[in-house]
mmCIF file of C-alpha atoms and ligand atoms in Angstrom:
data_model
loop_
_atom_site.group_PDB
_atom_site.id
_atom_site.type_symbol
_atom_site.label_atom_id
_atom_site.label_comp_id
_atom_site.label_asym_id
_atom_site.label_seq_id
_atom_site.Cartn_x
_atom_site.Cartn_y
_atom_site.Cartn_z
ATOM 1 C CA MET A 1 16.824 -17.382 10.668
ATOM 2 C CA ALA A 2 15.453 -15.985 7.387
ATOM 3 C CA THR A 3 16.359 -12.517 6.127
ATOM 4 C CA VAL A 4 13.860 -10.233 4.447
ATOM 5 C CA LEU A 5 14.652 -7.061 2.486
ATOM 6 C CA ILE A 6 11.850 -4.480 2.604
ATOM 7 C CA THR A 7 12.018 -1.634 0.089
ATOM 8 C CA GLY A 8 10.031 1.410 1.206
ATOM 9 C CA ALA A 9 10.674 0.397 4.837
ATOM 10 C CA ALA A 10 10.434 3.980 6.134
ATOM 11 C CA GLY A 11 6.963 4.350 4.673
ATOM 12 C CA PHE A 12 3.590 3.694 6.228
ATOM 13 C CA ILE A 13 3.055 0.017 5.265
ATOM 14 C CA GLY A 14 6.777 -0.832 4.975
ATOM 15 C CA SER A 15 7.447 0.148 8.595
ATOM 16 C CA HIS A 16 4.533 -1.987 9.856
ATOM 17 C CA LEU A 17 5.875 -4.911 7.804
ATOM 18 C CA ALA A 18 9.313 -4.441 9.397
ATOM 19 C CA ASP A 19 7.696 -4.665 12.843
ATOM 20 C CA LEU A 20 5.737 -7.787 11.904
ATOM 21 C CA PHE A 21 8.707 -9.685 10.459
ATOM 22 C CA LEU A 22 10.924 -8.729 13.416
ATOM 23 C CA SER A 23 8.272 -9.976 15.831
ATOM 24 C CA ASN A 24 8.278 -13.282 13.921
ATOM 25 C CA ASP A 25 12.070 -13.651 14.433
ATOM 26 C CA TYR A 26 13.167 -12.655 10.932
ATOM 27 C CA THR A 27 16.211 -10.513 10.251
ATOM 28 C CA VAL A 28 15.091 -7.382 8.399
ATOM 29 C CA VAL A 29 17.024 -5.152 6.028
ATOM 30 C CA GLY A 30 15.077 -1.948 5.411
ATOM 31 C CA MET A 31 15.754 0.188 2.353
ATOM 32 C CA ASP A 32 14.379 3.658 1.591
ATOM 33 C CA ASN A 33 15.381 6.995 0.025
ATOM 34 C CA PHE A 34 12.841 8.980 2.113
ATOM 35 C CA ILE A 35 11.118 10.528 -0.913
ATOM 36 C CA THR A 36 7.747 10.118 0.827
ATOM 37 C CA GLY A 37 8.783 8.153 3.938
ATOM 38 C CA SER A 38 10.142 9.317 7.273
ATOM 39 C CA ARG A 39 13.000 8.372 9.607
ATOM 40 C CA ARG A 40 10.508 8.687 12.440
ATOM 41 C CA ASN A 41 8.636 5.587 11.188
ATOM 42 C CA ILE A 42 11.674 3.384 11.867
ATOM 43 C CA ALA A 43 13.292 5.310 14.742
ATOM 44 C CA HIS A 44 11.982 2.745 17.254
ATOM 45 C CA LEU A 45 14.045 0.042 15.479
ATOM 46 C CA SER A 46 17.424 1.753 15.918
ATOM 47 C CA SER A 47 18.485 -0.506 18.786
ATOM 48 C CA GLU A 48 17.009 -3.692 17.288
ATOM 49 C CA SER A 49 19.943 -6.044 16.492
ATOM 50 C CA ARG A 50 18.022 -7.911 13.770
ATOM 51 C CA PHE A 51 17.229 -4.685 11.872
ATOM 52 C CA ARG A 52 19.612 -2.978 9.451
ATOM 53 C CA PHE A 53 18.794 0.113 7.412
ATOM 54 C CA VAL A 54 20.245 0.995 4.011
ATOM 55 C CA GLU A 55 19.526 4.468 2.623
ATOM 56 C CA HIS A 56 19.314 3.852 -1.116
ATOM 57 C CA ASP A 57 17.237 4.631 -4.184
ATOM 58 C CA VAL A 58 15.932 1.266 -5.366
ATOM 59 C CA THR A 59 16.001 2.388 -9.007
ATOM 60 C CA GLN A 60 19.843 2.400 -8.768
ATOM 61 C CA TYR A 61 22.021 -0.728 -8.808
ATOM 62 C CA LEU A 62 21.276 -2.868 -5.745
ATOM 63 C CA ASP A 63 24.058 -4.598 -3.900
ATOM 64 C CA ILE A 64 23.167 -6.150 -0.559
ATOM 65 C CA GLU A 65 25.758 -8.154 1.332
ATOM 66 C CA GLY A 66 24.893 -11.603 2.652
ATOM 67 C CA LYS A 67 21.911 -13.840 2.130
ATOM 68 C CA ILE A 68 18.432 -12.556 1.342
ATOM 69 C CA ASP A 69 15.562 -15.051 1.476
ATOM 70 C CA TYR A 70 12.652 -12.726 0.762
ATOM 71 C CA ILE A 71 12.195 -9.299 -0.806
ATOM 72 C CA LEU A 72 9.071 -7.219 -0.212
ATOM 73 C CA HIS A 73 9.001 -4.454 -2.825
ATOM 74 C CA PHE A 74 6.968 -1.629 -1.274
ATOM 75 C CA ALA A 75 8.954 1.416 -2.422
ATOM 76 C CA SER A 76 6.741 3.819 -4.384
ATOM 77 C CA PRO A 77 4.959 7.105 -3.843
ATOM 78 C CA ALA A 78 1.447 5.915 -3.034
ATOM 79 C CA SER A 79 -0.907 8.820 -2.510
ATOM 80 C CA PRO A 80 -2.414 10.678 -5.461
ATOM 81 C CA ILE A 81 -0.770 13.991 -4.484
ATOM 82 C CA ASP A 82 2.602 12.264 -4.054
ATOM 83 C CA TYR A 83 2.568 10.640 -7.447
ATOM 84 C CA LEU A 84 1.350 13.854 -9.055
ATOM 85 C CA GLU A 85 4.308 15.651 -7.453
ATOM 86 C CA PHE A 86 6.784 12.894 -8.417
ATOM 87 C CA PRO A 87 5.430 11.417 -11.666
ATOM 88 C CA ILE A 88 8.789 10.381 -13.146
ATOM 89 C CA GLN A 89 10.108 8.922 -9.868
ATOM 90 C CA THR A 90 6.840 6.967 -9.568
ATOM 91 C CA MET A 91 7.274 5.440 -13.010
ATOM 92 C CA LYS A 92 10.961 4.768 -12.331
ATOM 93 C CA VAL A 93 10.419 2.988 -9.031
ATOM 94 C CA GLY A 94 7.636 0.831 -10.512
ATOM 95 C CA ALA A 95 9.638 -0.017 -13.627
ATOM 96 C CA LEU A 96 13.394 0.286 -12.961
ATOM 97 C CA GLY A 97 13.032 -0.379 -9.228
ATOM 98 C CA THR A 98 11.037 -3.553 -9.808
ATOM 99 C CA HIS A 99 13.633 -4.639 -12.393
ATOM 100 C CA LYS A 100 16.474 -4.142 -9.865
ATOM 101 C CA VAL A 101 14.537 -6.026 -7.179
ATOM 102 C CA LEU A 102 13.821 -8.977 -9.485
ATOM 103 C CA GLY A 103 17.468 -9.054 -10.609
ATOM 104 C CA LEU A 104 18.639 -9.106 -6.991
ATOM 105 C CA ALA A 105 16.126 -11.862 -6.194
ATOM 106 C CA ARG A 106 17.432 -13.943 -9.069
ATOM 107 C CA ALA A 107 21.037 -13.482 -7.930
ATOM 108 C CA LYS A 108 20.214 -14.345 -4.303
ATOM 109 C CA GLY A 109 17.630 -17.069 -4.952
ATOM 110 C CA ALA A 110 15.105 -14.969 -3.004
ATOM 111 C CA ARG A 111 11.312 -14.931 -3.233
ATOM 112 C CA VAL A 112 9.802 -11.544 -4.185
ATOM 113 C CA LEU A 113 6.481 -10.071 -3.108
ATOM 114 C CA LEU A 114 5.379 -7.068 -5.170
ATOM 115 C CA ALA A 115 3.120 -4.403 -3.660
ATOM 116 C CA SER A 116 0.598 -3.784 -6.399
ATOM 117 C CA THR A 117 -2.659 -1.913 -6.061
ATOM 118 C CA SER A 118 -6.383 -1.732 -6.704
ATOM 119 C CA GLU A 119 -5.419 1.101 -9.083
ATOM 120 C CA THR A 120 -4.492 -1.597 -11.619
ATOM 121 C CA TYR A 121 -8.295 -1.873 -12.052
ATOM 122 C CA GLY A 122 -8.490 1.893 -12.773
ATOM 123 C CA ASP A 123 -12.036 3.295 -12.740
ATOM 124 C CA PRO A 124 -13.542 -0.192 -12.632
ATOM 125 C CA LEU A 125 -16.417 -1.417 -14.779
ATOM 126 C CA ILE A 126 -16.689 -4.635 -12.734
ATOM 127 C CA HIS A 127 -17.826 -4.309 -9.144
ATOM 128 C CA PRO A 128 -16.618 -5.560 -6.703
ATOM 129 C CA GLN A 129 -13.216 -6.142 -8.290
ATOM 130 C CA THR A 130 -12.021 -9.720 -8.750
ATOM 131 C CA GLU A 131 -8.437 -10.618 -9.631
ATOM 132 C CA ASP A 132 -9.395 -11.785 -13.130
ATOM 133 C CA TYR A 133 -10.642 -8.291 -14.096
ATOM 134 C CA TRP A 134 -8.135 -6.550 -16.426
ATOM 135 C CA GLY A 135 -9.121 -3.031 -15.491
ATOM 136 C CA ASN A 136 -10.118 0.301 -17.024
ATOM 137 C CA VAL A 137 -7.055 2.549 -16.800
ATOM 138 C CA ASN A 138 -6.428 5.850 -18.588
ATOM 139 C CA PRO A 139 -2.720 5.546 -19.453
ATOM 140 C CA ILE A 140 -2.242 9.256 -20.193
ATOM 141 C CA GLY A 141 -4.272 10.776 -17.333
ATOM 142 C CA PRO A 142 -2.544 12.126 -14.216
ATOM 143 C CA ARG A 143 -2.993 8.818 -12.342
ATOM 144 C CA GLY A 144 -1.542 6.896 -15.309
ATOM 145 C CA VAL A 145 2.014 7.240 -13.961
ATOM 146 C CA TYR A 146 1.116 5.194 -10.903
ATOM 147 C CA ASP A 147 -1.389 2.780 -12.446
ATOM 148 C CA GLU A 148 0.743 1.917 -15.458
ATOM 149 C CA ALA A 149 3.948 1.629 -13.413
ATOM 150 C CA LYS A 150 2.218 -0.928 -11.201
ATOM 151 C CA ARG A 151 0.761 -2.763 -14.196
ATOM 152 C CA PHE A 152 4.242 -2.858 -15.780
ATOM 153 C CA ALA A 153 5.657 -4.085 -12.445
ATOM 154 C CA GLU A 154 3.115 -6.926 -12.370
ATOM 155 C CA ALA A 155 3.954 -7.897 -15.969
ATOM 156 C CA LEU A 156 7.706 -7.844 -15.271
ATOM 157 C CA THR A 157 7.228 -9.885 -12.107
ATOM 158 C CA MET A 158 5.274 -12.545 -14.030
ATOM 159 C CA ALA A 159 7.987 -12.525 -16.743
ATOM 160 C CA TYR A 160 10.746 -13.193 -14.176
ATOM 161 C CA GLN A 161 8.620 -15.958 -12.702
ATOM 162 C CA ARG A 162 7.962 -17.603 -16.071
ATOM 163 C CA TYR A 163 11.286 -16.978 -17.797
ATOM 164 C CA HIS A 164 13.806 -17.078 -14.950
ATOM 165 C CA GLY A 165 11.884 -19.231 -12.480
ATOM 166 C CA VAL A 166 12.026 -16.551 -9.745
ATOM 167 C CA GLU A 167 9.506 -17.256 -6.973
ATOM 168 C CA THR A 168 7.090 -14.332 -6.949
ATOM 169 C CA ARG A 169 3.943 -13.161 -5.181
ATOM 170 C CA ILE A 170 1.740 -10.156 -6.074
ATOM 171 C CA VAL A 171 -0.607 -8.395 -3.663
ATOM 172 C CA ARG A 172 -3.185 -5.908 -4.950
ATOM 173 C CA ILE A 173 -3.691 -3.627 -1.978
ATOM 174 C CA PHE A 174 -6.957 -1.705 -1.551
ATOM 175 C CA ASN A 175 -7.167 1.546 0.490
ATOM 176 C CA THR A 176 -5.310 0.904 3.739
ATOM 177 C CA TYR A 177 -4.993 3.312 6.664
ATOM 178 C CA GLY A 178 -3.523 3.535 10.148
ATOM 179 C CA PRO A 179 -0.809 5.114 12.301
ATOM 180 C CA ARG A 180 2.350 6.361 10.494
ATOM 181 C CA MET A 181 0.501 7.732 7.483
ATOM 182 C CA ARG A 182 1.839 11.218 6.790
ATOM 183 C CA ALA A 183 -0.612 13.883 7.981
ATOM 184 C CA ARG A 184 -0.172 15.734 4.706
ATOM 185 C CA ASP A 185 0.007 12.846 2.257
ATOM 186 C CA GLY A 186 -3.291 14.003 0.751
ATOM 187 C CA ARG A 187 -5.167 10.727 1.118
ATOM 188 C CA VAL A 188 -8.648 10.891 2.488
ATOM 189 C CA VAL A 189 -7.938 9.370 5.918
ATOM 190 C CA PRO A 190 -5.078 11.720 6.935
ATOM 191 C CA ASN A 191 -6.875 14.686 5.342
ATOM 192 C CA PHE A 192 -10.179 14.183 7.151
ATOM 193 C CA ILE A 193 -8.557 13.364 10.494
ATOM 194 C CA SER A 194 -6.145 16.333 10.355
ATOM 195 C CA GLN A 195 -9.001 18.624 9.382
ATOM 196 C CA VAL A 196 -11.250 17.372 12.171
ATOM 197 C CA LEU A 197 -8.461 17.717 14.758
ATOM 198 C CA ALA A 198 -7.759 21.277 13.569
ATOM 199 C CA GLY A 199 -11.453 22.164 13.815
ATOM 200 C CA GLN A 200 -11.660 22.655 10.055
ATOM 201 C CA ALA A 201 -14.225 21.402 7.546
ATOM 202 C CA MET A 202 -13.483 18.061 5.866
ATOM 203 C CA THR A 203 -12.802 18.524 2.138
ATOM 204 C CA VAL A 204 -15.135 16.134 0.292
ATOM 205 C CA TYR A 205 -14.197 15.903 -3.393
ATOM 206 C CA GLY A 206 -16.956 15.817 -5.999
ATOM 207 C CA ASP A 207 -20.415 15.105 -4.593
ATOM 208 C CA GLY A 208 -19.003 12.504 -2.204
ATOM 209 C CA SER A 209 -20.898 9.648 -3.871
ATOM 210 C CA GLN A 210 -17.730 7.824 -4.955
ATOM 211 C CA THR A 211 -17.049 4.755 -2.817
ATOM 212 C CA ARG A 212 -14.000 3.242 -1.125
ATOM 213 C CA SER A 213 -13.455 0.341 1.285
ATOM 214 C CA PHE A 214 -10.938 0.902 4.086
ATOM 215 C CA CYS A 215 -8.643 -1.733 5.581
ATOM 216 C CA TYR A 216 -6.721 -1.281 8.847
ATOM 217 C CA VAL A 217 -2.976 -1.751 8.480
ATOM 218 C CA SER A 218 -2.624 -4.647 10.969
ATOM 219 C CA ASP A 219 -5.095 -6.692 8.901
ATOM 220 C CA LEU A 220 -3.263 -5.887 5.695
ATOM 221 C CA VAL A 221 0.222 -6.857 6.929
ATOM 222 C CA ASP A 222 -1.149 -10.118 8.333
ATOM 223 C CA GLY A 223 -2.497 -10.954 4.856
ATOM 224 C CA ILE A 224 0.812 -10.012 3.226
ATOM 225 C CA PHE A 225 2.704 -12.287 5.629
ATOM 226 C CA ARG A 226 0.379 -15.180 4.739
ATOM 227 C CA LEU A 227 0.658 -14.504 1.013
ATOM 228 C CA LEU A 228 4.459 -14.427 1.103
ATOM 229 C CA LEU A 229 4.563 -17.876 2.725
ATOM 230 C CA SER A 230 1.774 -19.316 0.552
ATOM 231 C CA ASP A 231 2.072 -21.096 -2.808
ATOM 232 C CA GLU A 232 -0.107 -18.564 -4.659
ATOM 233 C CA GLN A 233 1.833 -17.165 -7.639
ATOM 234 C CA GLU A 234 -0.899 -15.018 -9.190
ATOM 235 C CA PRO A 235 -2.202 -11.687 -7.849
ATOM 236 C CA VAL A 236 -4.328 -11.669 -4.686
ATOM 237 C CA ASN A 237 -6.570 -8.773 -3.571
ATOM 238 C CA LEU A 238 -6.165 -7.700 0.056
ATOM 239 C CA GLY A 239 -8.508 -5.122 1.531
ATOM 240 C CA ASN A 240 -11.621 -4.703 3.582
ATOM 241 C CA PRO A 241 -14.858 -5.277 1.616
ATOM 242 C CA ARG A 242 -16.883 -2.870 3.807
ATOM 243 C CA GLU A 243 -17.674 -0.229 1.197
ATOM 244 C CA MET A 244 -19.088 3.269 1.738
ATOM 245 C CA THR A 245 -19.419 6.586 0.001
ATOM 246 C CA ILE A 246 -16.875 9.266 0.863
ATOM 247 C CA ALA A 247 -19.738 11.443 2.178
ATOM 248 C CA THR A 248 -20.689 8.660 4.628
ATOM 249 C CA PHE A 249 -17.024 8.188 5.504
ATOM 250 C CA ALA A 250 -16.791 11.880 6.521
ATOM 251 C CA LYS A 251 -19.780 11.368 8.847
ATOM 252 C CA LYS A 252 -18.117 8.289 10.319
ATOM 253 C CA ILE A 253 -14.873 10.168 11.073
ATOM 254 C CA ALA A 254 -16.721 13.047 12.757
ATOM 255 C CA ASN A 255 -18.697 10.517 14.768
ATOM 256 C CA VAL A 256 -15.654 8.550 15.961
ATOM 257 C CA ALA A 257 -13.778 11.793 16.736
ATOM 258 C CA GLY A 258 -16.821 12.978 18.696
ATOM 259 C CA VAL A 259 -17.214 16.295 16.856
ATOM 260 C CA PRO A 260 -20.083 17.744 14.793
ATOM 261 C CA GLU A 261 -19.691 17.012 11.092
ATOM 262 C CA LYS A 262 -18.418 19.945 9.005
ATOM 263 C CA THR A 263 -17.780 19.434 5.299
ATOM 264 C CA GLN A 264 -16.759 21.564 2.368
ATOM 265 C CA TYR A 265 -17.197 20.294 -1.186
ATOM 266 C CA GLU A 266 -14.309 20.623 -3.661
ATOM 267 C CA ALA A 267 -13.663 19.546 -7.266
ATOM 268 C CA LEU A 268 -13.302 15.835 -7.968
ATOM 269 C CA PRO A 269 -9.752 14.970 -9.136
ATOM 270 C CA VAL A 270 -9.402 13.759 -12.756
ATOM 271 C CA ASP A 271 -10.029 10.005 -13.242
ATOM 272 C CA ASP A 272 -10.979 9.512 -9.572
ATOM 273 C CA PRO A 273 -12.475 5.975 -9.506
ATOM 274 C CA LYS A 274 -16.232 6.080 -8.870
ATOM 275 C CA VAL A 275 -16.380 2.815 -6.959
ATOM 276 C CA ARG A 276 -13.908 0.483 -5.294
ATOM 277 C CA GLN A 277 -14.440 -2.671 -3.288
ATOM 278 C CA PRO A 278 -12.235 -5.741 -3.143
ATOM 279 C CA ASP A 279 -13.660 -9.175 -3.798
ATOM 280 C CA ILE A 280 -11.595 -11.160 -1.281
ATOM 281 C CA THR A 281 -12.971 -14.618 -2.089
ATOM 282 C CA LYS A 282 -9.528 -15.691 -3.271
ATOM 283 C CA ALA A 283 -7.713 -14.409 -0.156
ATOM 284 C CA ARG A 284 -10.256 -16.220 2.019
ATOM 285 C CA ARG A 285 -9.690 -19.440 0.078
ATOM 286 C CA VAL A 286 -5.926 -19.513 -0.433
ATOM 287 C CA LEU A 287 -4.745 -17.575 2.644
ATOM 288 C CA ASP A 288 -7.573 -18.295 5.088
ATOM 289 C CA TRP A 289 -7.516 -14.518 5.624
ATOM 290 C CA GLU A 290 -10.072 -11.828 6.166
ATOM 291 C CA PRO A 291 -9.913 -8.475 7.943
ATOM 292 C CA VAL A 292 -10.943 -8.466 11.603
ATOM 293 C CA VAL A 293 -10.491 -4.835 12.724
ATOM 294 C CA LYS A 294 -13.724 -2.817 12.736
ATOM 295 C CA LEU A 295 -13.592 0.533 10.952
ATOM 296 C CA GLU A 296 -14.568 2.387 14.134
ATOM 297 C CA ASP A 297 -11.720 0.756 16.120
ATOM 298 C CA GLY A 298 -9.146 1.362 13.387
ATOM 299 C CA LEU A 299 -10.193 4.993 13.062
ATOM 300 C CA ARG A 300 -9.988 5.499 16.825
ATOM 301 C CA GLU A 301 -6.372 4.203 16.843
ATOM 302 C CA THR A 302 -5.489 6.382 13.861
ATOM 303 C CA ILE A 303 -7.059 9.502 15.388
ATOM 304 C CA GLU A 304 -5.067 8.887 18.601
ATOM 305 C CA TYR A 305 -1.888 8.631 16.523
ATOM 306 C CA PHE A 306 -2.598 11.879 14.669
ATOM 307 C CA LYS A 307 -3.193 13.644 17.979
ATOM 308 C CA THR A 308 0.446 12.914 18.898
ATOM 309 C CA ARG A 309 1.771 14.401 15.658
HETATM 310 P P1 LIG B 1 4.462 5.519 1.679
HETATM 311 O O1 LIG B 1 4.680 6.700 0.788
HETATM 312 O O2 LIG B 1 4.213 5.762 3.128
HETATM 313 O O3 LIG B 1 5.684 4.513 1.555
HETATM 314 C C1 LIG B 1 6.439 4.341 0.384
HETATM 315 C C2 LIG B 1 7.908 4.353 0.769
HETATM 316 O O4 LIG B 1 8.702 4.080 -0.408
HETATM 317 C C3 LIG B 1 8.370 5.701 1.318
HETATM 318 O O5 LIG B 1 9.061 5.519 2.533
HETATM 319 C C4 LIG B 1 9.296 6.223 0.222
HETATM 320 O O6 LIG B 1 10.295 7.094 0.713
HETATM 321 C C5 LIG B 1 9.833 4.936 -0.383
HETATM 322 N N1 LIG B 1 10.344 5.075 -1.754
HETATM 323 C C6 LIG B 1 9.699 5.600 -2.823
HETATM 324 N N2 LIG B 1 10.496 5.571 -3.903
HETATM 325 C C7 LIG B 1 11.669 4.991 -3.507
HETATM 326 C C8 LIG B 1 12.873 4.666 -4.182
HETATM 327 N N3 LIG B 1 13.074 4.940 -5.479
HETATM 328 N N4 LIG B 1 13.861 4.063 -3.475
HETATM 329 C C9 LIG B 1 13.695 3.776 -2.160
HETATM 330 N N5 LIG B 1 12.574 4.061 -1.474
HETATM 331 C C10 LIG B 1 11.571 4.668 -2.142
HETATM 332 O O7 LIG B 1 3.255 4.686 1.043
HETATM 333 P P2 LIG B 1 2.488 3.385 1.580
HETATM 334 O O8 LIG B 1 1.065 3.725 1.690
HETATM 335 O O9 LIG B 1 3.203 2.798 2.726
HETATM 336 O O10 LIG B 1 2.631 2.423 0.317
HETATM 337 C C11 LIG B 1 3.605 1.380 0.285
HETATM 338 C C12 LIG B 1 3.395 0.522 -0.954
HETATM 339 O O11 LIG B 1 2.086 -0.062 -0.936
HETATM 340 C C13 LIG B 1 3.506 1.285 -2.270
HETATM 341 O O12 LIG B 1 4.176 0.483 -3.215
HETATM 342 C C14 LIG B 1 2.067 1.503 -2.681
HETATM 343 O O13 LIG B 1 1.936 1.603 -4.072
HETATM 344 C C15 LIG B 1 1.403 0.248 -2.139
HETATM 345 N N6 LIG B 1 -0.028 0.473 -1.896
HETATM 346 C C16 LIG B 1 -0.468 1.153 -0.794
HETATM 347 C C17 LIG B 1 -1.827 1.352 -0.606
HETATM 348 C C18 LIG B 1 -2.364 2.057 0.612
HETATM 349 O O14 LIG B 1 -3.603 2.160 0.743
HETATM 350 N N7 LIG B 1 -1.585 2.521 1.543
HETATM 351 C C19 LIG B 1 -2.745 0.877 -1.550
HETATM 352 C C20 LIG B 1 -2.271 0.229 -2.672
HETATM 353 C C21 LIG B 1 -0.911 0.003 -2.828
HETATM 354 N N1 LIG B 2 -11.016 12.469 -1.115
HETATM 355 C C1 LIG B 2 -11.827 13.459 -0.601
HETATM 356 N N2 LIG B 2 -11.272 14.438 0.166
HETATM 357 C C2 LIG B 2 -9.944 14.473 0.464
HETATM 358 C C3 LIG B 2 -9.115 13.447 -0.050
HETATM 359 C C4 LIG B 2 -9.674 12.475 -0.846
HETATM 360 O O1 LIG B 2 -13.042 13.468 -0.837
HETATM 361 O O2 LIG B 2 -9.532 15.398 1.172
HETATM 362 C C5 LIG B 2 -11.626 11.404 -1.918
HETATM 363 C C6 LIG B 2 -10.939 11.150 -3.261
HETATM 364 O O3 LIG B 2 -11.465 11.997 -4.259
HETATM 365 C C7 LIG B 2 -11.261 9.690 -3.491
HETATM 366 C C8 LIG B 2 -11.319 9.093 -2.074
HETATM 367 O O4 LIG B 2 -11.491 10.209 -1.200
HETATM 368 O O5 LIG B 2 -12.528 9.565 -4.089
HETATM 369 C C9 LIG B 2 -10.050 8.340 -1.689
HETATM 370 O O6 LIG B 2 -8.961 9.165 -1.992
HETATM 371 P P1 LIG B 2 -7.460 8.811 -1.612
HETATM 372 O O7 LIG B 2 -6.617 9.963 -2.079
HETATM 373 O O8 LIG B 2 -7.388 8.449 -0.192
HETATM 374 O O9 LIG B 2 -7.106 7.506 -2.428
HETATM 375 P P2 LIG B 2 -7.612 6.840 -3.792
HETATM 376 O O10 LIG B 2 -8.545 5.784 -3.355
HETATM 377 O O11 LIG B 2 -8.285 7.851 -4.662
HETATM 378 O O12 LIG B 2 -6.371 6.318 -4.384
#
């Protein structure tokens, strides 16, 4: 039975990965320091004999007893307001945390999968984004702490692969949503849904013409599972190519929630990417993967979850 260490296991994506690996008979060690995650996300695993939780900051020396076959490095503040609140911790977890993870992988002979991001493409000048695009990132803007930490993490991961022969995988995740996102994490999905459920206006930033493409979490973790077990050593985009403006997205949320649309326009954050859409040709080819959950269905599930919060 293989053992997988998941850093950031108490977070949104990390907790769904823990569920997926447990349901595929893996033993899971979850690690988190709760900086943006929540005990509630893993509470349902407390009586699961194949799940063990270690409360630890991944930027500090890592010492895990026993064998580890795979490491999924998902620890990092991930929403713009989180990484603006914790800029140094964001850089540390991307840089020092990734270094500790790669060192542990080398010691244990484990394969590492790094959670990277569409933010490595910055405010992209190529659209949709393909993996061979090097990006347009402002290193000293407010988002630079996240974007550059992830770019450094990718470079370090490739260095460990080339220099030390560590088996590595890199996923570039595009906007993903679903149950267990924090209601106040500031990202557009939790914001709009919380606002709609509270009867408030949805806060559209800028003129709402910027685009995003939203992937439901079950699709994403299925792609990550396939990537981990594949032979692909270079970065792979995972996300849903269905792109829309944020103004249209607000309409969609109101529609699925069954309420009249109310919006309020606010200032666009600095360096907010104007467009974003994954080119998933590579994922289709090497992983035989593509998203299957319709936006309307994913939003319905997520709205139901937020109603219980
Ligand atoms: P999240 O904030 O819900 O989860 C991140 C988890 O990492 C949290 O539980 C947090 O407490 C933990 N963490 C942060 N720093 C840590 C440290 N030093 N030591 C231990 N634990 C630490 O965010 P998420 O949306 O689940 O994102 C998970 C990963 O996926 C992140 O690496 C993020 O960059 C990446 N990602 C997510 C998206 C998305 O749309 N959700 C998009 C691109 C990339
Ligand atoms: N956004 C918005 N209103 C909000 C939150 C976000 O209009 O209340 C916009 C934001 O400016 C961006 C898009 O929605 O253009 C997605 O933002 P999010 O924070 O979810 O993630 P990003 O894709 O920017 O990393």
